[in-house]
CSV table of C-alpha atoms in Angstrom, one decimal:
chain,number,residue,atom,x,y,z
B,1,UNK,CA,0.1,0.2,0.3
B,2,UNK,CA,3.1,2.5,0.2
B,3,UNK,CA,4.1,2.0,-3.0
B,4,UNK,CA,3.7,5.5,-5.7
B,5,UNK,CA,1.8,5.5,-8.4
B,6,UNK,CA,3.3,5.6,-11.7
B,7,UNK,CA,4.8,9.0,-12.9
B,8,UNK,CA,3.2,10.2,-14.9
B,9,UNK,CA,0.9,13.7,-16.9
B,10,UNK,CA,-2.0,11.9,-18.0
B,11,UNK,CA,-5.1,12.4,-16.1
B,12,UNK,CA,-6.3,10.1,-19.0
B,13,UNK,CA,-7.6,6.7,-18.9
B,14,UNK,CA,-5.6,4.6,-21.2
B,15,UNK,CA,-8.4,2.3,-23.1
B,16,UNK,CA,-11.2,5.3,-23.1
B,17,UNK,CA,-11.1,5.4,-26.3
B,18,UNK,CA,-10.0,9.2,-29.1
B,19,UNK,CA,-12.1,12.5,-26.9
B,20,UNK,CA,-9.9,12.4,-24.2
B,21,UNK,CA,-7.0,12.4,-26.5
B,22,UNK,CA,-5.8,14.9,-28.7
B,23,UNK,CA,-5.1,13.7,-31.9
B,24,UNK,CA,-4.2,16.3,-35.2
B,25,UNK,CA,-0.6,17.3,-35.3
B,26,UNK,CA,0.9,19.9,-37.5
B,27,UNK,CA,4.3,19.3,-39.5
B,28,UNK,CA,7.2,21.6,-40.8
B,29,UNK,CA,10.8,19.9,-42.0
B,30,UNK,CA,13.2,20.2,-44.1
B,31,UNK,CA,15.7,18.0,-45.7
B,32,UNK,CA,17.5,17.0,-48.8
B,33,UNK,CA,16.6,15.5,-51.8
B,34,UNK,CA,18.5,12.4,-53.5
B,35,UNK,CA,17.9,11.0,-57.5
B,36,UNK,CA,19.1,7.5,-54.6
B,37,UNK,CA,17.3,4.8,-52.9
B,38,UNK,CA,19.1,2.8,-50.3
B,39,UNK,CA,17.9,-0.2,-51.2
B,40,UNK,CA,19.8,-0.1,-54.5
B,41,UNK,CA,18.4,-0.4,-57.8
B,42,UNK,CA,19.8,1.1,-61.2
B,43,UNK,CA,20.1,4.1,-61.0
B,44,UNK,CA,20.9,6.9,-65.0
B,45,UNK,CA,23.2,8.7,-63.8
B,46,UNK,CA,26.5,7.3,-61.4
B,47,UNK,CA,26.6,10.3,-59.8
B,48,UNK,CA,24.3,12.0,-57.5
B,49,UNK,CA,24.1,15.1,-55.4
B,50,UNK,CA,22.2,16.4,-52.5
B,51,UNK,CA,19.7,19.8,-53.1
B,52,UNK,CA,17.8,21.2,-50.3
B,53,UNK,CA,13.8,19.2,-49.8
B,54,UNK,CA,11.2,21.4,-47.5
B,55,UNK,CA,7.3,20.7,-47.0
B,56,UNK,CA,4.5,20.1,-43.9
B,57,UNK,CA,2.2,17.3,-43.1
B,58,UNK,CA,-1.5,16.4,-41.4
B,59,UNK,CA,-1.6,14.1,-39.3
B,60,UNK,CA,-4.3,12.2,-37.9
B,61,UNK,CA,-3.9,9.9,-35.2
B,62,UNK,CA,-6.6,7.6,-34.7
B,63,UNK,CA,-5.2,5.4,-32.1
B,64,UNK,CA,-2.2,5.1,-29.7
B,65,UNK,CA,0.2,2.6,-32.1
B,66,UNK,CA,-1.6,4.0,-36.1
B,67,UNK,CA,-2.6,7.1,-37.6
B,68,UNK,CA,-3.3,9.3,-41.5
B,69,UNK,CA,-0.6,11.8,-42.6
B,70,UNK,CA,-0.7,14.1,-45.6
B,71,UNK,CA,2.0,15.5,-46.7
B,72,UNK,CA,3.5,18.0,-49.6
B,73,UNK,CA,6.5,18.7,-50.3
B,74,UNK,CA,9.1,20.3,-52.6
B,75,UNK,CA,13.0,20.3,-53.6
B,76,UNK,CA,14.9,19.2,-56.7
B,77,UNK,CA,17.3,16.3,-57.6
B,78,UNK,CA,20.4,15.7,-59.9
B,79,UNK,CA,23.0,13.6,-60.6
B,80,UNK,CA,25.5,13.9,-63.8
B,81,UNK,CA,28.0,11.2,-65.0
B,82,UNK,CA,31.1,9.9,-64.8
B,83,UNK,CA,31.3,6.8,-67.3
B,84,UNK,CA,31.7,6.4,-71.1
B,85,UNK,CA,28.5,5.2,-72.6
B,86,UNK,CA,26.2,7.3,-70.8
B,87,UNK,CA,23.2,8.7,-73.1
B,88,UNK,CA,23.3,12.6,-71.0
B,89,UNK,CA,25.9,14.2,-69.2
B,90,UNK,CA,24.2,15.6,-66.4
B,91,UNK,CA,20.5,16.5,-65.2
B,92,UNK,CA,19.0,19.1,-62.6
B,93,UNK,CA,14.6,18.0,-62.4
B,94,UNK,CA,12.1,20.5,-60.0
B,95,UNK,CA,10.2,19.1,-57.8
B,96,UNK,CA,7.0,21.1,-58.1
B,97,UNK,CA,5.2,18.9,-55.9
B,98,UNK,CA,4.9,15.7,-54.3
B,99,UNK,CA,1.8,15.4,-52.6
B,100,UNK,CA,0.4,11.6,-51.0
B,101,UNK,CA,-1.3,10.4,-48.3
B,102,UNK,CA,0.7,7.7,-45.6
B,103,UNK,CA,-0.1,5.6,-42.9
B,104,UNK,CA,2.1,6.0,-40.0
B,105,UNK,CA,2.4,3.1,-37.6
B,106,UNK,CA,4.5,3.5,-34.2
B,107,UNK,CA,6.2,0.5,-34.1
B,108,UNK,CA,8.7,0.8,-31.1
B,109,UNK,CA,9.2,3.4,-27.8
B,110,UNK,CA,13.0,3.3,-25.8
B,111,UNK,CA,10.5,3.3,-21.9
B,112,UNK,CA,8.2,0.9,-22.2
B,113,UNK,CA,7.1,1.5,-19.2
B,114,UNK,CA,5.9,4.4,-18.0
B,115,UNK,CA,2.1,5.3,-20.0
B,116,UNK,CA,3.4,8.3,-21.7
B,117,UNK,CA,6.6,7.4,-24.4
B,118,UNK,CA,10.0,10.4,-24.9
B,119,UNK,CA,11.3,8.8,-28.1
B,120,UNK,CA,8.8,6.9,-30.7
B,121,UNK,CA,10.4,4.8,-33.2
B,122,UNK,CA,7.9,4.3,-36.8
B,123,UNK,CA,7.5,3.3,-39.9
B,124,UNK,CA,5.1,5.0,-42.9
B,125,UNK,CA,4.1,3.3,-46.8
B,126,UNK,CA,1.7,5.7,-48.9
B,127,UNK,CA,0.5,6.4,-52.6
B,128,UNK,CA,0.8,10.2,-54.0
B,129,UNK,CA,1.3,12.0,-56.5
B,130,UNK,CA,4.6,14.4,-57.4
B,131,UNK,CA,4.7,17.1,-60.9
B,132,UNK,CA,8.1,17.5,-61.9
B,133,UNK,CA,10.0,19.1,-64.3
B,134,UNK,CA,13.4,17.6,-65.9
B,135,UNK,CA,15.6,19.3,-67.6
B,136,UNK,CA,18.9,17.8,-69.5
B,137,UNK,CA,22.6,18.3,-70.8
B,138,UNK,CA,23.6,16.3,-73.6
B,139,UNK,CA,27.3,14.9,-73.6
B,140,UNK,CA,27.3,17.4,-76.7
B,141,UNK,CA,26.6,20.5,-74.3
B,142,UNK,CA,22.4,20.1,-76.3
B,143,UNK,CA,20.0,21.2,-72.8
B,144,UNK,CA,17.0,20.0,-72.7
B,145,UNK,CA,13.9,21.4,-71.2
B,146,UNK,CA,10.7,19.9,-70.8
B,147,UNK,CA,8.7,22.2,-69.5
B,148,UNK,CA,9.5,25.0,-72.1
B,149,UNK,CA,9.6,21.7,-74.7
B,150,UNK,CA,5.4,20.8,-73.4
B,151,UNK,CA,5.4,25.1,-73.3
B,152,UNK,CA,6.1,25.4,-76.8
B,153,UNK,CA,4.2,22.9,-78.6
B,154,UNK,CA,1.1,24.3,-76.6
B,155,UNK,CA,0.4,21.7,-73.8
B,156,UNK,CA,-0.4,24.4,-70.2
B,157,UNK,CA,-0.1,22.5,-68.7
B,158,UNK,CA,3.1,20.6,-68.3
B,159,UNK,CA,4.9,19.5,-66.0
B,160,UNK,CA,5.5,16.1,-66.2
B,161,UNK,CA,2.8,14.3,-63.1
B,162,UNK,CA,3.2,11.2,-62.2
B,163,UNK,CA,2.8,8.5,-59.3
B,164,UNK,CA,4.8,7.8,-56.0
B,165,UNK,CA,4.8,5.3,-53.6
B,166,UNK,CA,6.1,7.0,-50.4
B,167,UNK,CA,7.9,4.1,-47.7
B,168,UNK,CA,9.9,5.5,-44.3
B,169,UNK,CA,10.4,5.1,-41.1
B,170,UNK,CA,11.8,7.8,-38.3
B,171,UNK,CA,12.7,8.0,-35.2
B,172,UNK,CA,10.5,11.1,-33.1
B,173,UNK,CA,11.8,13.4,-29.9
B,174,UNK,CA,8.7,14.5,-27.0
B,175,UNK,CA,10.0,18.3,-26.9
B,176,UNK,CA,7.1,19.8,-24.3
B,177,UNK,CA,3.3,18.2,-24.7
B,178,UNK,CA,2.9,19.6,-27.6
B,179,UNK,CA,5.9,20.1,-30.0
B,180,UNK,CA,8.2,16.8,-31.3
B,181,UNK,CA,11.4,16.0,-32.7
B,182,UNK,CA,11.4,14.4,-36.0
B,183,UNK,CA,13.9,12.2,-37.8
B,184,UNK,CA,12.8,10.8,-40.9
B,185,UNK,CA,14.1,8.5,-44.5
B,186,UNK,CA,12.0,8.8,-47.6
B,187,UNK,CA,12.6,6.5,-50.5
B,188,UNK,CA,9.8,7.7,-53.6
B,189,UNK,CA,9.0,5.1,-56.2
B,190,UNK,CA,8.0,6.9,-58.9
B,191,UNK,CA,5.9,4.5,-61.8
B,192,UNK,CA,7.4,5.9,-64.6
B,193,UNK,CA,11.1,6.6,-66.3
B,194,UNK,CA,11.2,10.2,-67.1
B,195,UNK,CA,12.1,11.5,-63.6
B,196,UNK,CA,16.2,12.0,-64.8
B,197,UNK,CA,14.2,12.8,-68.3
B,198,UNK,CA,16.6,10.2,-69.5
B,199,UNK,CA,15.6,6.4,-70.0
B,200,UNK,CA,19.3,4.1,-70.1
B,201,UNK,CA,18.2,1.8,-68.0
B,202,UNK,CA,15.3,-0.3,-69.9
B,203,UNK,CA,12.3,-0.7,-67.7
B,204,UNK,CA,13.0,0.3,-65.3
B,205,UNK,CA,11.8,3.4,-62.7
B,206,UNK,CA,13.2,6.2,-61.5
B,207,UNK,CA,13.3,7.0,-57.3
B,208,UNK,CA,14.1,9.5,-55.3
B,209,UNK,CA,14.9,9.5,-51.8
B,210,UNK,CA,14.1,12.5,-49.1
B,211,UNK,CA,15.5,13.3,-45.5
B,212,UNK,CA,14.8,15.7,-43.5
B,213,UNK,CA,14.4,16.5,-40.1
B,214,UNK,CA,11.4,19.3,-38.7
B,215,UNK,CA,8.6,20.5,-36.0
B,216,UNK,CA,5.7,18.6,-35.5
B,217,UNK,CA,2.7,20.1,-33.3
B,218,UNK,CA,0.0,18.9,-31.4
B,219,UNK,CA,-3.0,20.8,-32.8
B,220,UNK,CA,-6.5,21.1,-29.9
B,221,UNK,CA,-6.9,21.6,-26.6
B,222,UNK,CA,-4.5,22.0,-23.8
B,223,UNK,CA,-6.6,19.9,-21.0
B,224,UNK,CA,-5.9,16.2,-23.6
B,225,UNK,CA,-3.0,14.4,-23.7
B,226,UNK,CA,-1.5,13.5,-26.9
B,227,UNK,CA,-2.5,10.4,-27.9
B,228,UNK,CA,0.4,9.5,-30.0
B,229,UNK,CA,2.2,9.7,-26.5
B,230,UNK,CA,0.4,7.7,-24.3
B,231,UNK,CA,1.8,3.9,-24.2
B,232,UNK,CA,-0.6,1.7,-23.6
């Protein structure tokens, strides 16, 4: 009877339903975009560059371990060739937008004892649409801007549009009851072979990665705890 109760800042019941928690959050992020992914695969260019990317997200937490998140980000990707026999010297692709809907699963926490965690690991997967414009420089110095070529043909909506599948993982650190600091890595598999403006490997499709850091802000009543951090 002298045992102390577990330390927790939550007054909510563990299985009391979503209504007693804050379930919406808004995130901002920035990082680097590269035309390669950690799983490997063929690439049309032998060397890749690191470029700036930035985005925002809106998430609805549906349970202790699962949520739905909408994302939109922009940036650019580029690379160049040093191997002989490749058709083009370099490319630079402007990502006008990439918008997607993802499922977010909290897979582990560093502290399994406390009812409220301080560190969460998560994995994500979803489906989206991206619009982009490749600018390709051939080995002879000729520059082809896909957007300008389409506009010359009278096509007003001249960005290339393709579906893509984002698959990623990350970790978030609890800064306060309202704010978390997130680190994430996402591989984006494009349903097309024109992201870099070059088709050099037969039927292979293009891909790019986004490594980001950002802040996530919990929305809603201050009197309610954030469902994302409560350990059931």
